[in-house]
Coordinates of C-alpha atoms in Angstrom, one line a residue:
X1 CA -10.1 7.6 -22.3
X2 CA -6.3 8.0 -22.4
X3 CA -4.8 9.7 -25.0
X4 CA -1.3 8.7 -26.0
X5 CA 0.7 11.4 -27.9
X6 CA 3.4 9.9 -30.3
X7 CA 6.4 12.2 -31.1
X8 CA 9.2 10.7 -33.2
X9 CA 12.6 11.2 -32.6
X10 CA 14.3 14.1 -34.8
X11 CA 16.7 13.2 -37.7
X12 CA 19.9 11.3 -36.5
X13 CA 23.0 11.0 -38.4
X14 CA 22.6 7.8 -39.7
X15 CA 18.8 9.2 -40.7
X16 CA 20.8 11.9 -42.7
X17 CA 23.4 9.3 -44.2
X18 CA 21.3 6.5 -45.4
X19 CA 21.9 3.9 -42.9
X20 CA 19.6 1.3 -41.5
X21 CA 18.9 2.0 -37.6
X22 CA 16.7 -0.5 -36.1
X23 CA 18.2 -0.5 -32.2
X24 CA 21.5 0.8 -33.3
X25 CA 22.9 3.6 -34.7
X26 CA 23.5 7.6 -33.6
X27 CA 22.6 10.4 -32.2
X28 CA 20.7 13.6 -33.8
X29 CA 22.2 15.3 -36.2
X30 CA 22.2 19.5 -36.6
X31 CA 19.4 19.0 -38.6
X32 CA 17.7 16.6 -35.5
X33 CA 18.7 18.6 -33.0
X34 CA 17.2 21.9 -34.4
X35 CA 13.9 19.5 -34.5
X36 CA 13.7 18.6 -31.1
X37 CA 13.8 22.1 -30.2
X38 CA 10.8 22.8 -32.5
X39 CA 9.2 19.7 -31.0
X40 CA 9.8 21.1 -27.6
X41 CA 8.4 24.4 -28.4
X42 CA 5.0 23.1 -30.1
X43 CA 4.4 20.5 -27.2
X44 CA 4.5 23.3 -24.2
X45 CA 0.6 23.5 -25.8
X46 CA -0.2 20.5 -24.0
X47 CA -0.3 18.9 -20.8
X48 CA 0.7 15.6 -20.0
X49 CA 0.3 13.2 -17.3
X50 CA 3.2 11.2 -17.6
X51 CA 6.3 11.2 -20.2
X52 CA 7.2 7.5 -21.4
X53 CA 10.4 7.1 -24.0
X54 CA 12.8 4.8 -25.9
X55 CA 16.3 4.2 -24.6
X56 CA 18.1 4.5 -27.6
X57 CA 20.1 8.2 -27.8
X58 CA 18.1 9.4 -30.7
X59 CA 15.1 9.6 -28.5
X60 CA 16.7 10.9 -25.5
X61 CA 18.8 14.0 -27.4
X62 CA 15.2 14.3 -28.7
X63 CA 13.2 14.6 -25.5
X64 CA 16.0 16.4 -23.3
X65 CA 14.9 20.2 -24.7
X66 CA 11.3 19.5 -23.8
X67 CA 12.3 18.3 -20.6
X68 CA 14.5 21.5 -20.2
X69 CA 11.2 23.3 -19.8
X70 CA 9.8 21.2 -17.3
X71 CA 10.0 22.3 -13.1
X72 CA 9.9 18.4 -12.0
X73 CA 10.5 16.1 -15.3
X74 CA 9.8 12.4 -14.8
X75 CA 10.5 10.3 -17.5
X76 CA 10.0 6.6 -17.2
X77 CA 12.6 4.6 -20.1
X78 CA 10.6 1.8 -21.1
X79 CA 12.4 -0.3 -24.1
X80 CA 9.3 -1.6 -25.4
X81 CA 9.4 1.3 -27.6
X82 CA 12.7 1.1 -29.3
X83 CA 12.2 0.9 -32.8
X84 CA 12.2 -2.6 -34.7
X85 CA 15.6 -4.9 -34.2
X86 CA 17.1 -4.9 -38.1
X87 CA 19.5 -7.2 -36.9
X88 CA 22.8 -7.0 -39.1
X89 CA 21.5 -4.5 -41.2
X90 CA 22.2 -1.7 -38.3
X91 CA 24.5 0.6 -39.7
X92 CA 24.3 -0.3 -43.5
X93 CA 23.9 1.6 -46.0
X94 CA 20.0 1.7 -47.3
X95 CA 21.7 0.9 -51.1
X96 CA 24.0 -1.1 -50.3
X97 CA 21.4 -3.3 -48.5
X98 CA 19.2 -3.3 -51.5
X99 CA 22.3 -4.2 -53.7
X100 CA 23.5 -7.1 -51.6
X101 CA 20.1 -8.7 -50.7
X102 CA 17.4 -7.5 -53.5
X103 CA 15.2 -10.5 -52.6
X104 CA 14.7 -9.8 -49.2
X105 CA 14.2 -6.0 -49.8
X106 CA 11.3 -6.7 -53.1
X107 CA 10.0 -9.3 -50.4
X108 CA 9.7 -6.4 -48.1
X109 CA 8.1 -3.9 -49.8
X110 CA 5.8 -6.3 -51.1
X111 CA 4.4 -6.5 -47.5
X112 CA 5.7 -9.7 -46.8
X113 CA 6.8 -9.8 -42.8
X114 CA 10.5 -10.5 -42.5
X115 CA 13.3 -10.5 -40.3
X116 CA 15.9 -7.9 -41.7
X117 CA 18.8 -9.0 -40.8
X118 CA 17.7 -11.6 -38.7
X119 CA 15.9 -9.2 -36.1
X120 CA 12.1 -8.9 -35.4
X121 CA 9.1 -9.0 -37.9
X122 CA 6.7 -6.2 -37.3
X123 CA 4.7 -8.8 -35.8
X124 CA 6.7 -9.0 -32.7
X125 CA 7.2 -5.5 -33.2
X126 CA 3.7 -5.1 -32.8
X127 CA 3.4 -7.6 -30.0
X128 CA 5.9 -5.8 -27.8
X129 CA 4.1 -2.1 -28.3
X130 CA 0.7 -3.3 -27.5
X131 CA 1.8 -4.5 -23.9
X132 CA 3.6 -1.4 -23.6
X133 CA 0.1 0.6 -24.7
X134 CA -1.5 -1.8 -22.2
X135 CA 0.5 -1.0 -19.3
X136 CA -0.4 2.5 -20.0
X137 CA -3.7 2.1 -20.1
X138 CA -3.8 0.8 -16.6
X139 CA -2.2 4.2 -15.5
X140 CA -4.1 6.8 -13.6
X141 CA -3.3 8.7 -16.0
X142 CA -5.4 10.9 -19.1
X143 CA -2.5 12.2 -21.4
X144 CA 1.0 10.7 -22.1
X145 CA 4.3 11.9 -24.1
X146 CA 5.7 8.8 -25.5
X147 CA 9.0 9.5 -27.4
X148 CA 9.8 6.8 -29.4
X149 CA 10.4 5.8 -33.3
X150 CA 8.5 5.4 -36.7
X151 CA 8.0 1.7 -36.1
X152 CA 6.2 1.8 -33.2
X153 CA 4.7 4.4 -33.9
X154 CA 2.9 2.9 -37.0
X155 CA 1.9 -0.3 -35.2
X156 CA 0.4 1.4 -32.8
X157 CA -1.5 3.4 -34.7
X158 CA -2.4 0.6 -36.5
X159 CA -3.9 -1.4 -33.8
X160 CA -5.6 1.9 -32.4
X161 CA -7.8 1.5 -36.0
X162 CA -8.2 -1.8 -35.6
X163 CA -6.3 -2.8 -38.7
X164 CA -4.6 -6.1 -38.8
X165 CA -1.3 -7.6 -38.0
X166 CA 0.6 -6.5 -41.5
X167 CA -1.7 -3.7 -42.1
X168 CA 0.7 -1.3 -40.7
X169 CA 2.8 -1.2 -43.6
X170 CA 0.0 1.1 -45.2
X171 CA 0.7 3.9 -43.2
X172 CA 3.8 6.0 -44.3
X173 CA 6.4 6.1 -41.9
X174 CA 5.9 8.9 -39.7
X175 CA 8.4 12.1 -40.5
X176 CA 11.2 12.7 -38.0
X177 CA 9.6 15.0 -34.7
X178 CA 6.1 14.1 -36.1
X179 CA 3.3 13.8 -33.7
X180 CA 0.8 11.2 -34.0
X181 CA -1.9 11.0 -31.3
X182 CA -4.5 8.5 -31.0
X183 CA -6.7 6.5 -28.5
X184 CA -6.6 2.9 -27.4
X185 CA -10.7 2.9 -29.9
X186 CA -8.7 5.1 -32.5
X187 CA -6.6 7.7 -34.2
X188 CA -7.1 11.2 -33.8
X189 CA -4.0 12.7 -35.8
X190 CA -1.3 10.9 -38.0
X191 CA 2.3 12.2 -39.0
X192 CA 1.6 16.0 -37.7
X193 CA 4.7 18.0 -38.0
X194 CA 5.9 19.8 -35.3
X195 CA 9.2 22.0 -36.4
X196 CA 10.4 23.2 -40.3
X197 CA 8.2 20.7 -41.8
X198 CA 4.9 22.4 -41.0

């Protein structure tokens, strides 16, 4: 059985400022970037297969220290894992977003599945991650890094437990350079630190 192993991305700027991400937005901060080095140090206990990641810079500034250590890195950029498309909340403020549109925000963390912002529900989020766990699990492969972002991350541990569409807003969102590994059948660890947070 494959094991995928989740790391999200260390703290960016706009992480550090409040800002709403989604496929926009920065990359690490000091903060982030003293993370990823952590990460990198505390994944040389593993051995992978095969190293998948995000486009977006956050992941990549995250990844590159890890792949520092490596004698032949190959990293395959697959944008199914970007993190969920906020739409024209990219950028804003986290307040100013719950000042401007309250009834979309309560709707939100109600559980209701919306579109912020006019991007994706976590629906299609979820859609587009479990094709990209799929096409993994067609690899000849046994262990895989996937670098990627807290909203993937919890769908796909979501759908690893079997838990239905929506259900994935039960998790909390997994901590900046966390590692969450889990099997296509199920979940072997959730939201493991990896740096300063341990």
């Amino acid at each position: 059985m494959i094991e995928l192993v989740l790391l999200r991305h260390g703290e960016s700027v706009w992480n550090a400022e409040h800002r709403y991400q989604g496929q926009q937005g920065t990359g690490l901060s000091a903060r982030g970037r003293q993370q990823a080095k952590q990460a990198a140090e505390y994944l040389q206990s593993f051995e992978f297969d095969a190293i998948v990641a995000s486009d977006l810079q956050r992941v990549t500034e995250t990844l590159q220290p890890y792949v520092d250590t490596l004698d032949q890195p190959s990293v395959r950029i697959d944008r199914r894992w970007r993190e969920i498309d906020v739409g024209t909340w990219g950028g804003r403020l986290i307040a100013e977003v719950a000042a401007e549109e309250p009834d979309v925000v309560e709707a939100f963390a109600r559980g209701e599945d919306i579109a912020r912002g006019g991007g994706e529900t976590f629906r299609q989020l979820r859609a587009r991650v479990w094709e990209a766990m799929q096409a993994i699990a067609h690899a000849d492969v046994r262990r895989v890094l996937v670098v990627t972002h807290g909203g993937p991350i919890r769908v796909a541990a979501a759908a690893a437990l079997g838990l239905p569409v929506g259900a994935e807003m039960v998790l909390d969102p997994p901590g900046n350079c966390s590692l969450t590994r889990l099997r296509l059948d199920g979940l072997t660890a959730y939201n493991v630190p990896t740096g300063m947070d341990r």
